[in-house]
PDB file of C-alpha atoms in Angstrom:
ATOM      1  CA  UNK A   1      15.254  31.668  -6.465  1.00  0.00           C
ATOM      2  CA  UNK A   2      11.254  30.309  -6.672  1.00  0.00           C
ATOM      3  CA  UNK A   3      10.658  28.007  -3.996  1.00  0.00           C
ATOM      4  CA  UNK A   4      13.668  28.835  -2.786  1.00  0.00           C
ATOM      5  CA  UNK A   5      12.646  29.927   0.460  1.00  0.00           C
ATOM      6  CA  UNK A   6      10.304  26.520   1.567  1.00  0.00           C
ATOM      7  CA  UNK A   7      13.061  23.983   0.347  1.00  0.00           C
ATOM      8  CA  UNK A   8      15.092  26.209   2.866  1.00  0.00           C
ATOM      9  CA  UNK A   9      12.384  25.502   5.047  1.00  0.00           C
ATOM     10  CA  UNK A  10      12.331  21.827   4.288  1.00  0.00           C
ATOM     11  CA  UNK A  11      16.255  21.651   5.134  1.00  0.00           C
ATOM     12  CA  UNK A  12      15.856  23.223   7.996  1.00  0.00           C
ATOM     13  CA  UNK A  13      12.975  20.728   8.984  1.00  0.00           C
ATOM     14  CA  UNK A  14      14.081  17.854   7.719  1.00  0.00           C
ATOM     15  CA  UNK A  15      17.674  17.443   7.729  1.00  0.00           C
ATOM     16  CA  UNK A  16      19.044  19.660   9.904  1.00  0.00           C
ATOM     17  CA  UNK A  17      22.375  18.030  10.697  1.00  0.00           C
ATOM     18  CA  UNK A  18      24.222  15.688   7.946  1.00  0.00           C
ATOM     19  CA  UNK A  19      22.531  12.298   7.074  1.00  0.00           C
ATOM     20  CA  UNK A  20      26.135  10.530   7.425  1.00  0.00           C
ATOM     21  CA  UNK A  21      26.868  11.764  11.015  1.00  0.00           C
ATOM     22  CA  UNK A  22      23.929  10.031  12.185  1.00  0.00           C
ATOM     23  CA  UNK A  23      24.335  10.559  16.530  1.00  0.00           C
ATOM     24  CA  UNK A  24      27.027  12.007  18.205  1.00  0.00           C
ATOM     25  CA  UNK A  25      29.550   8.956  19.395  1.00  0.00           C
ATOM     26  CA  UNK A  26      28.908   9.130  23.270  1.00  0.00           C
ATOM     27  CA  UNK A  27      31.950  10.691  25.038  1.00  0.00           C
ATOM     28  CA  UNK A  28      34.225   8.164  27.681  1.00  0.00           C
ATOM     29  CA  UNK A  29      35.009   9.677  31.012  1.00  0.00           C
ATOM     30  CA  UNK A  30      38.258   8.358  32.307  1.00  0.00           C
ATOM     31  CA  UNK A  31      37.409   7.932  36.605  1.00  0.00           C
ATOM     32  CA  UNK A  32      40.298   8.187  38.687  1.00  0.00           C
ATOM     33  CA  UNK A  33      40.719   8.119  42.641  1.00  0.00           C
ATOM     34  CA  UNK A  34      43.422   9.496  44.639  1.00  0.00           C
ATOM     35  CA  UNK A  35      44.473   8.320  48.051  1.00  0.00           C
ATOM     36  CA  UNK A  36      46.930  11.187  48.662  1.00  0.00           C
ATOM     37  CA  UNK A  37      46.367  13.523  51.296  1.00  0.00           C
ATOM     38  CA  UNK A  38      44.743  16.589  50.688  1.00  0.00           C
ATOM     39  CA  UNK A  39      47.333  19.392  50.810  1.00  0.00           C
ATOM     40  CA  UNK A  40      44.867  21.960  52.195  1.00  0.00           C
ATOM     41  CA  UNK A  41      42.184  22.152  54.915  1.00  0.00           C
ATOM     42  CA  UNK A  42      40.097  24.666  52.843  1.00  0.00           C
ATOM     43  CA  UNK A  43      37.747  24.150  50.224  1.00  0.00           C
ATOM     44  CA  UNK A  44      36.482  26.638  48.375  1.00  0.00           C
ATOM     45  CA  UNK A  45      32.429  25.801  46.270  1.00  0.00           C
ATOM     46  CA  UNK A  46      31.416  27.355  42.990  1.00  0.00           C
ATOM     47  CA  UNK A  47      28.088  27.765  41.908  1.00  0.00           C
ATOM     48  CA  UNK A  48      27.791  26.529  37.974  1.00  0.00           C
ATOM     49  CA  UNK A  49      24.184  28.413  36.336  1.00  0.00           C
ATOM     50  CA  UNK A  50      23.467  26.345  33.191  1.00  0.00           C
ATOM     51  CA  UNK A  51      21.172  28.513  31.240  1.00  0.00           C
ATOM     52  CA  UNK A  52      18.395  27.111  29.065  1.00  0.00           C
ATOM     53  CA  UNK A  53      18.630  27.406  25.229  1.00  0.00           C
ATOM     54  CA  UNK A  54      16.915  30.088  23.822  1.00  0.00           C
ATOM     55  CA  UNK A  55      14.551  29.915  20.852  1.00  0.00           C
ATOM     56  CA  UNK A  56      11.522  27.752  19.589  1.00  0.00           C
ATOM     57  CA  UNK A  57      12.098  23.408  20.626  1.00  0.00           C
ATOM     58  CA  UNK A  58      11.085  20.709  18.073  1.00  0.00           C
ATOM     59  CA  UNK A  59       7.747  20.445  17.297  1.00  0.00           C
ATOM     60  CA  UNK A  60       5.052  22.867  15.740  1.00  0.00           C
ATOM     61  CA  UNK A  61       3.438  23.196  12.377  1.00  0.00           C
ATOM     62  CA  UNK A  62       4.782  25.325   9.009  1.00  0.00           C
ATOM     63  CA  UNK A  63       2.084  26.575   7.052  1.00  0.00           C
ATOM     64  CA  UNK A  64       3.942  27.425   3.948  1.00  0.00           C
ATOM     65  CA  UNK A  65       1.760  29.619   1.241  1.00  0.00           C
ATOM     66  CA  UNK A  66       2.072  28.873  -2.506  1.00  0.00           C
ATOM     67  CA  UNK A  67       0.088  30.131  -5.274  1.00  0.00           C
ATOM     68  CA  UNK A  68       0.215  27.230  -7.239  1.00  0.00           C
ATOM     69  CA  UNK A  69      -1.804  24.455  -6.331  1.00  0.00           C
ATOM     70  CA  UNK A  70      -0.147  20.833  -7.310  1.00  0.00           C
ATOM     71  CA  UNK A  71      -2.363  18.868 -10.152  1.00  0.00           C
ATOM     72  CA  UNK A  72      -0.484  15.098  -8.614  1.00  0.00           C
ATOM     73  CA  UNK A  73       1.167  14.202  -6.447  1.00  0.00           C
ATOM     74  CA  UNK A  74       3.007  11.848  -8.713  1.00  0.00           C
ATOM     75  CA  UNK A  75       6.717  13.156 -10.034  1.00  0.00           C
ATOM     76  CA  UNK A  76       5.538  10.337 -12.300  1.00  0.00           C
ATOM     77  CA  UNK A  77       2.089  11.094 -13.349  1.00  0.00           C
ATOM     78  CA  UNK A  78       1.636  14.124 -16.110  1.00  0.00           C
ATOM     79  CA  UNK A  79       1.890  17.510 -14.269  1.00  0.00           C
ATOM     80  CA  UNK A  80       4.367  16.111 -11.872  1.00  0.00           C
ATOM     81  CA  UNK A  81       7.097  18.036 -13.192  1.00  0.00           C
ATOM     82  CA  UNK A  82       5.427  21.113 -11.558  1.00  0.00           C
ATOM     83  CA  UNK A  83       8.195  22.828  -9.355  1.00  0.00           C
ATOM     84  CA  UNK A  84       5.300  23.014  -6.315  1.00  0.00           C
ATOM     85  CA  UNK A  85       4.883  19.236  -6.874  1.00  0.00           C
ATOM     86  CA  UNK A  86       9.051  18.600  -6.663  1.00  0.00           C
ATOM     87  CA  UNK A  87       9.284  20.979  -3.549  1.00  0.00           C
ATOM     88  CA  UNK A  88       6.493  18.968  -2.105  1.00  0.00           C
ATOM     89  CA  UNK A  89       7.887  15.829  -2.782  1.00  0.00           C
ATOM     90  CA  UNK A  90      11.407  16.587  -0.819  1.00  0.00           C
ATOM     91  CA  UNK A  91       9.130  16.248   2.364  1.00  0.00           C
ATOM     92  CA  UNK A  92       7.908  12.595   1.980  1.00  0.00           C
ATOM     93  CA  UNK A  93       9.206  10.789  -1.141  1.00  0.00           C
ATOM     94  CA  UNK A  94      13.080   9.280   0.278  1.00  0.00           C
ATOM     95  CA  UNK A  95      15.827   9.855  -2.939  1.00  0.00           C
ATOM     96  CA  UNK A  96      18.435   7.979  -3.516  1.00  0.00           C
ATOM     97  CA  UNK A  97      20.736  11.107  -3.394  1.00  0.00           C
ATOM     98  CA  UNK A  98      20.154  14.907  -1.991  1.00  0.00           C
ATOM     99  CA  UNK A  99      22.020  18.620  -2.625  1.00  0.00           C
ATOM    100  CA  UNK A 100      24.005  19.807  -0.089  1.00  0.00           C
ATOM    101  CA  UNK A 101      22.991  23.125   0.612  1.00  0.00           C
ATOM    102  CA  UNK A 102      26.253  24.845   0.865  1.00  0.00           C
ATOM    103  CA  UNK A 103      28.450  22.961  -1.585  1.00  0.00           C
ATOM    104  CA  UNK A 104      25.883  21.976  -4.005  1.00  0.00           C
ATOM    105  CA  UNK A 105      27.702  18.751  -4.073  1.00  0.00           C
ATOM    106  CA  UNK A 106      25.320  15.381  -4.694  1.00  0.00           C
ATOM    107  CA  UNK A 107      25.424  13.666  -0.731  1.00  0.00           C
ATOM    108  CA  UNK A 108      23.752  10.430   0.172  1.00  0.00           C
ATOM    109  CA  UNK A 109      20.030  10.774   1.219  1.00  0.00           C
ATOM    110  CA  UNK A 110      19.327   6.333   2.029  1.00  0.00           C
ATOM    111  CA  UNK A 111      22.266   5.480   0.607  1.00  0.00           C
ATOM    112  CA  UNK A 112      25.586   5.006   2.608  1.00  0.00           C
ATOM    113  CA  UNK A 113      27.626   6.942  -0.210  1.00  0.00           C
ATOM    114  CA  UNK A 114      27.055   8.331  -3.778  1.00  0.00           C
ATOM    115  CA  UNK A 115      28.673   6.005  -5.962  1.00  0.00           C
ATOM    116  CA  UNK A 116      32.215   7.237  -7.071  1.00  0.00           C
ATOM    117  CA  UNK A 117      35.397   5.506  -8.426  1.00  0.00           C
ATOM    118  CA  UNK A 118      37.424   6.816  -5.960  1.00  0.00           C
ATOM    119  CA  UNK A 119      35.158   4.945  -3.310  1.00  0.00           C
ATOM    120  CA  UNK A 120      34.926   1.855  -5.448  1.00  0.00           C
ATOM    121  CA  UNK A 121      31.071   2.363  -6.088  1.00  0.00           C
ATOM    122  CA  UNK A 122      31.686   2.930  -9.686  1.00  0.00           C
ATOM    123  CA  UNK A 123      33.852   0.979 -11.982  1.00  0.00           C
ATOM    124  CA  UNK A 124      35.190   0.530 -15.793  1.00  0.00           C
ATOM    125  CA  UNK A 125      35.721  -2.316 -17.006  1.00  0.00           C
ATOM    126  CA  UNK A 126      38.684  -3.857 -19.731  1.00  0.00           C
ATOM    127  CA  UNK A 127      35.609  -3.817 -22.177  1.00  0.00           C
ATOM    128  CA  UNK A 128      34.433   0.071 -21.368  1.00  0.00           C
ATOM    129  CA  UNK A 129      31.319  -1.225 -19.772  1.00  0.00           C
ATOM    130  CA  UNK A 130      30.563   1.038 -16.338  1.00  0.00           C
ATOM    131  CA  UNK A 131      29.711  -1.009 -13.533  1.00  0.00           C
ATOM    132  CA  UNK A 132      27.796   1.171 -10.839  1.00  0.00           C
ATOM    133  CA  UNK A 133      26.809   0.102  -7.201  1.00  0.00           C
ATOM    134  CA  UNK A 134      24.509   1.715  -4.526  1.00  0.00           C
ATOM    135  CA  UNK A 135      24.881   0.565  -0.662  1.00  0.00           C
ATOM    136  CA  UNK A 136      21.603   1.752   0.861  1.00  0.00           C
ATOM    137  CA  UNK A 137      21.526   2.469   4.695  1.00  0.00           C
ATOM    138  CA  UNK A 138      20.595  -0.937   6.870  1.00  0.00           C
ATOM    139  CA  UNK A 139      18.039   1.507   8.826  1.00  0.00           C
ATOM    140  CA  UNK A 140      16.287   3.538   5.816  1.00  0.00           C
ATOM    141  CA  UNK A 141      13.106   1.987   5.417  1.00  0.00           C
ATOM    142  CA  UNK A 142       9.074   2.697   3.917  1.00  0.00           C
ATOM    143  CA  UNK A 143       6.936   4.633   6.381  1.00  0.00           C
ATOM    144  CA  UNK A 144       4.711   1.034   6.789  1.00  0.00           C
ATOM    145  CA  UNK A 145       8.220  -0.573   8.208  1.00  0.00           C
ATOM    146  CA  UNK A 146       9.196  -2.253   5.671  1.00  0.00           C
ATOM    147  CA  UNK A 147      13.056  -2.150   4.805  1.00  0.00           C
ATOM    148  CA  UNK A 148      13.763   0.077   1.166  1.00  0.00           C
ATOM    149  CA  UNK A 149      15.284  -2.209  -0.531  1.00  0.00           C
ATOM    150  CA  UNK A 150      17.632  -2.960  -3.994  1.00  0.00           C
ATOM    151  CA  UNK A 151      14.131  -4.309  -5.173  1.00  0.00           C
ATOM    152  CA  UNK A 152      12.418  -0.561  -4.512  1.00  0.00           C
ATOM    153  CA  UNK A 153      15.584   0.530  -7.075  1.00  0.00           C
ATOM    154  CA  UNK A 154      15.297  -2.141  -9.554  1.00  0.00           C
ATOM    155  CA  UNK A 155      11.168  -1.358 -10.001  1.00  0.00           C
ATOM    156  CA  UNK A 156      12.163   2.322 -10.041  1.00  0.00           C
ATOM    157  CA  UNK A 157      14.198   1.532 -12.731  1.00  0.00           C
ATOM    158  CA  UNK A 158      11.524   0.256 -14.662  1.00  0.00           C
ATOM    159  CA  UNK A 159       8.896   2.666 -14.043  1.00  0.00           C
ATOM    160  CA  UNK A 160      11.668   5.211 -15.269  1.00  0.00           C
ATOM    161  CA  UNK A 161      12.611   3.499 -18.484  1.00  0.00           C
ATOM    162  CA  UNK A 162       8.882   3.280 -19.357  1.00  0.00           C
ATOM    163  CA  UNK A 163       8.565   7.058 -18.393  1.00  0.00           C
ATOM    164  CA  UNK A 164      10.981   8.513 -20.901  1.00  0.00           C
ATOM    165  CA  UNK A 165       9.563   6.421 -23.674  1.00  0.00           C
ATOM    166  CA  UNK A 166       5.797   7.670 -23.094  1.00  0.00           C
ATOM    167  CA  UNK A 167       5.031  11.196 -24.021  1.00  0.00           C
ATOM    168  CA  UNK A 168       2.226  12.022 -21.511  1.00  0.00           C
ATOM    169  CA  UNK A 169       4.905  10.871 -18.654  1.00  0.00           C
ATOM    170  CA  UNK A 170       7.983  13.305 -17.653  1.00  0.00           C
ATOM    171  CA  UNK A 171      11.157  12.341 -18.456  1.00  0.00           C
ATOM    172  CA  UNK A 172      13.180  10.305 -15.694  1.00  0.00           C
ATOM    173  CA  UNK A 173      16.571  10.681 -17.011  1.00  0.00           C
ATOM    174  CA  UNK A 174      17.601   6.756 -17.416  1.00  0.00           C
ATOM    175  CA  UNK A 175      17.565   6.781 -20.946  1.00  0.00           C
ATOM    176  CA  UNK A 176      20.947   7.344 -21.714  1.00  0.00           C
ATOM    177  CA  UNK A 177      22.085   4.904 -19.050  1.00  0.00           C
ATOM    178  CA  UNK A 178      21.926   2.218 -21.637  1.00  0.00           C
ATOM    179  CA  UNK A 179      21.703  -0.697 -19.041  1.00  0.00           C
ATOM    180  CA  UNK A 180      22.969  -3.917 -20.043  1.00  0.00           C
ATOM    181  CA  UNK A 181      22.447  -6.043 -16.561  1.00  0.00           C
ATOM    182  CA  UNK A 182      21.341  -5.535 -13.296  1.00  0.00           C
ATOM    183  CA  UNK A 183      21.639  -6.999  -9.954  1.00  0.00           C
ATOM    184  CA  UNK A 184      19.031  -6.903  -6.853  1.00  0.00           C
ATOM    185  CA  UNK A 185      20.016  -7.755  -3.559  1.00  0.00           C
ATOM    186  CA  UNK A 186      17.857  -6.896   0.314  1.00  0.00           C
ATOM    187  CA  UNK A 187      20.016  -3.980   0.761  1.00  0.00           C
ATOM    188  CA  UNK A 188      22.156  -2.973  -2.335  1.00  0.00           C
ATOM    189  CA  UNK A 189      21.387  -2.743  -6.747  1.00  0.00           C
ATOM    190  CA  UNK A 190      23.929  -2.911  -9.478  1.00  0.00           C
ATOM    191  CA  UNK A 191      23.412  -1.876 -12.653  1.00  0.00           C
ATOM    192  CA  UNK A 192      26.274  -2.624 -15.396  1.00  0.00           C
ATOM    193  CA  UNK A 193      26.006   0.751 -18.410  1.00  0.00           C
ATOM    194  CA  UNK A 194      27.393  -0.374 -22.153  1.00  0.00           C
ATOM    195  CA  UNK A 195      29.355   2.588 -21.629  1.00  0.00           C
ATOM    196  CA  UNK A 196      30.881   5.027 -18.955  1.00  0.00           C
ATOM    197  CA  UNK A 197      28.054   8.258 -18.708  1.00  0.00           C
ATOM    198  CA  UNK A 198      27.812  10.463 -15.451  1.00  0.00           C
ATOM    199  CA  UNK A 199      23.781  10.434 -16.316  1.00  0.00           C
ATOM    200  CA  UNK A 200      23.863   7.812 -13.687  1.00  0.00           C
ATOM    201  CA  UNK A 201      24.242  10.434 -10.845  1.00  0.00           C
ATOM    202  CA  UNK A 202      20.563  11.923 -12.300  1.00  0.00           C
ATOM    203  CA  UNK A 203      18.961   8.335 -11.453  1.00  0.00           C
ATOM    204  CA  UNK A 204      16.934   7.646  -8.523  1.00  0.00           C
ATOM    205  CA  UNK A 205      15.879  11.466  -7.152  1.00  0.00           C
ATOM    206  CA  UNK A 206      12.673   9.692  -6.259  1.00  0.00           C
ATOM    207  CA  UNK A 207      12.508   5.946  -5.277  1.00  0.00           C
ATOM    208  CA  UNK A 208       9.102   3.969  -5.236  1.00  0.00           C
ATOM    209  CA  UNK A 209       7.971   1.501  -3.155  1.00  0.00           C
ATOM    210  CA  UNK A 210       8.188  -1.942  -4.951  1.00  0.00           C
ATOM    211  CA  UNK A 211       6.367  -4.068  -2.205  1.00  0.00           C
ATOM    212  CA  UNK A 212       3.494  -1.355  -2.835  1.00  0.00           C
ATOM    213  CA  UNK A 213       2.935  -0.959  -6.045  1.00  0.00           C
ATOM    214  CA  UNK A 214       4.387  -4.179  -7.980  1.00  0.00           C
ATOM    215  CA  UNK A 215       1.335  -5.358  -9.951  1.00  0.00           C
ATOM    216  CA  UNK A 216      -1.088  -2.024 -10.057  1.00  0.00           C
ATOM    217  CA  UNK A 217      -1.569   0.063 -13.062  1.00  0.00           C
ATOM    218  CA  UNK A 218       1.175   2.615 -12.517  1.00  0.00           C
ATOM    219  CA  UNK A 219       0.476   5.481 -12.268  1.00  0.00           C
ATOM    220  CA  UNK A 220      -2.820   4.935 -11.447  1.00  0.00           C
ATOM    221  CA  UNK A 221      -2.003   2.401  -8.942  1.00  0.00           C
ATOM    222  CA  UNK A 222       0.435   5.160  -6.587  1.00  0.00           C
ATOM    223  CA  UNK A 223      -2.887   8.138  -7.041  1.00  0.00           C
ATOM    224  CA  UNK A 224      -4.981   5.399  -5.188  1.00  0.00           C
ATOM    225  CA  UNK A 225      -2.623   3.903  -2.967  1.00  0.00           C
ATOM    226  CA  UNK A 226      -1.951   5.497   0.715  1.00  0.00           C
ATOM    227  CA  UNK A 227       0.991   7.544   0.102  1.00  0.00           C
ATOM    228  CA  UNK A 228       3.211   5.220   1.067  1.00  0.00           C
ATOM    229  CA  UNK A 229       6.112   7.132   2.558  1.00  0.00           C
ATOM    230  CA  UNK A 230      10.187   6.991   3.276  1.00  0.00           C
ATOM    231  CA  UNK A 231      10.744  11.152   3.734  1.00  0.00           C
ATOM    232  CA  UNK A 232      10.593  12.858   7.510  1.00  0.00           C
ATOM    233  CA  UNK A 233       6.833  13.384   6.564  1.00  0.00           C
ATOM    234  CA  UNK A 234       3.957  11.256   5.399  1.00  0.00           C
ATOM    235  CA  UNK A 235       1.065  13.109   3.364  1.00  0.00           C
ATOM    236  CA  UNK A 236      -2.247  13.574   5.887  1.00  0.00           C
ATOM    237  CA  UNK A 237      -4.622  15.055   3.938  1.00  0.00           C
ATOM    238  CA  UNK A 238      -4.759  16.261   0.189  1.00  0.00           C
ATOM    239  CA  UNK A 239      -7.013  18.814  -0.686  1.00  0.00           C
ATOM    240  CA  UNK A 240      -6.868  20.080  -4.322  1.00  0.00           C
ATOM    241  CA  UNK A 241      -6.767  23.956  -4.438  1.00  0.00           C
ATOM    242  CA  UNK A 242      -6.786  24.265  -1.214  1.00  0.00           C
ATOM    243  CA  UNK A 243      -4.459  22.896   0.784  1.00  0.00           C
ATOM    244  CA  UNK A 244      -2.397  19.747   1.756  1.00  0.00           C
ATOM    245  CA  UNK A 245      -1.170  18.468   5.393  1.00  0.00           C
ATOM    246  CA  UNK A 246       1.735  16.376   6.240  1.00  0.00           C
ATOM    247  CA  UNK A 247       2.402  14.967   8.979  1.00  0.00           C
ATOM    248  CA  UNK A 248       5.365  13.436  10.884  1.00  0.00           C
ATOM    249  CA  UNK A 249       6.905   9.977   9.672  1.00  0.00           C
ATOM    250  CA  UNK A 250       7.339   8.460  12.756  1.00  0.00           C
ATOM    251  CA  UNK A 251       9.301   5.384  10.979  1.00  0.00           C
ATOM    252  CA  UNK A 252      11.876   8.110   9.660  1.00  0.00           C
ATOM    253  CA  UNK A 253      15.019   6.790  10.619  1.00  0.00           C
ATOM    254  CA  UNK A 254      17.517   9.982  10.313  1.00  0.00           C
ATOM    255  CA  UNK A 255      18.439  11.067  13.877  1.00  0.00           C
ATOM    256  CA  UNK A 256      20.726  14.716  14.270  1.00  0.00           C
ATOM    257  CA  UNK A 257      24.287  14.874  15.596  1.00  0.00           C
ATOM    258  CA  UNK A 258      22.430  14.577  19.611  1.00  0.00           C
ATOM    259  CA  UNK A 259      20.659  11.107  18.455  1.00  0.00           C
ATOM    260  CA  UNK A 260      17.643  13.197  18.237  1.00  0.00           C
ATOM    261  CA  UNK A 261      15.220  11.721  15.810  1.00  0.00           C
ATOM    262  CA  UNK A 262      13.823  13.979  12.608  1.00  0.00           C
ATOM    263  CA  UNK A 263      12.264  15.718  11.455  1.00  0.00           C
ATOM    264  CA  UNK A 264      11.845  18.670  14.346  1.00  0.00           C
ATOM    265  CA  UNK A 265       8.418  19.671  13.049  1.00  0.00           C
ATOM    266  CA  UNK A 266       5.409  17.723  14.254  1.00  0.00           C
ATOM    267  CA  UNK A 267       3.864  18.763  10.030  1.00  0.00           C
ATOM    268  CA  UNK A 268       4.111  21.009   7.735  1.00  0.00           C
ATOM    269  CA  UNK A 269       0.931  22.481   5.545  1.00  0.00           C
ATOM    270  CA  UNK A 270       1.149  23.616   2.546  1.00  0.00           C
ATOM    271  CA  UNK A 271      -1.879  26.321   1.761  1.00  0.00           C
ATOM    272  CA  UNK A 272      -2.972  27.272  -2.243  1.00  0.00           C
ATOM    273  CA  UNK A 273      -3.330  30.597  -2.570  1.00  0.00           C
ATOM    274  CA  UNK A 274      -3.776  32.205  -6.520  1.00  0.00           C
ATOM    275  CA  UNK A 275      -3.678  35.813  -5.321  1.00  0.00           C
ATOM    276  CA  UNK A 276      -0.510  37.054  -4.424  1.00  0.00           C
ATOM    277  CA  UNK A 277      -2.274  40.110  -2.382  1.00  0.00           C
ATOM    278  CA  UNK A 278      -3.871  37.509  -0.210  1.00  0.00           C
ATOM    279  CA  UNK A 279      -0.289  35.407   0.243  1.00  0.00           C
ATOM    280  CA  UNK A 280       1.011  38.727   1.202  1.00  0.00           C
ATOM    281  CA  UNK A 281      -1.696  39.332   3.453  1.00  0.00           C
ATOM    282  CA  UNK A 282      -1.724  35.926   5.391  1.00  0.00           C
ATOM    283  CA  UNK A 283       1.971  36.256   5.919  1.00  0.00           C
ATOM    284  CA  UNK A 284       1.285  39.880   7.492  1.00  0.00           C
ATOM    285  CA  UNK A 285      -1.266  38.103   9.822  1.00  0.00           C
ATOM    286  CA  UNK A 286       0.538  36.115  10.676  1.00  0.00           C
ATOM    287  CA  UNK A 287      -1.424  33.405   9.316  1.00  0.00           C
ATOM    288  CA  UNK A 288       1.478  31.055   7.220  1.00  0.00           C
ATOM    289  CA  UNK A 289       4.651  30.701   8.526  1.00  0.00           C
ATOM    290  CA  UNK A 290       6.588  30.924   4.570  1.00  0.00           C
ATOM    291  CA  UNK A 291       5.563  32.681   1.596  1.00  0.00           C
ATOM    292  CA  UNK A 292       7.177  32.120  -1.926  1.00  0.00           C
ATOM    293  CA  UNK A 293       4.476  34.936  -3.862  1.00  0.00           C
ATOM    294  CA  UNK A 294       5.230  35.583  -7.753  1.00  0.00           C
ATOM    295  CA  UNK A 295       6.570  36.274 -10.358  1.00  0.00           C
ATOM    296  CA  UNK A 296       9.411  34.422  -9.214  1.00  0.00           C
ATOM    297  CA  UNK A 297      13.121  36.338  -9.203  1.00  0.00           C
TER     298      UNK A 297
END
């Protein structure tokens, strides 16, 4: 359960509504006029009192204390498989898919839907090969306004395959795909695999911005970049062994059921406190909002 509270906060702050549903559809009201004479000359009036919603409104900063300071913010770099790196990455790196907190099933993030045989996203051909088609949401974009595209999937795939072949970079689960062909579109990406496998479901957990990183020395280019984001927050400042601050991504494209832009929070701050006693003291003093003190359960 280590990190569970922080992950739950991220879910509440970033994706508290079903991203597939988007804004609620406007209701249609029919207006009817009548010329019939009134049946009574006595009128009554009713006073309705509307109560303001209780609880905190949108905005504010959530402060999370953790005993680990991330060795990197790049899940693709040495040390990128550290659990705190994974927790932080969910706040700012876009993903092809996410996991539903209730059902534990895969749900789409930047995708219109998770590819399945039932929705036509996965097809096994007569020669035994399998085609996987990804459709990207039209509104999904990076924090610089550039649309998230099939080119980002293609670039991520190339980097992922290179990472799996390296002993220094965390495994990215691409080596089992055995890809024979790919096709890139503005908002689509298709790959053909030599044989059927469910390994494709684990691919594209993190997406990379091809337009910002292609031609750089990856992962050095990633580390020296401007932390281009595609999630609900963007990285503001990182002080290793001290704190990390993230602020709202103004280009984030998800909304809740009422049409309100997400995330609800203005920002998230991670305070890295190695001593368990100090983490608990800070929580008791209301200096931090969320803690997950070691040892993990």
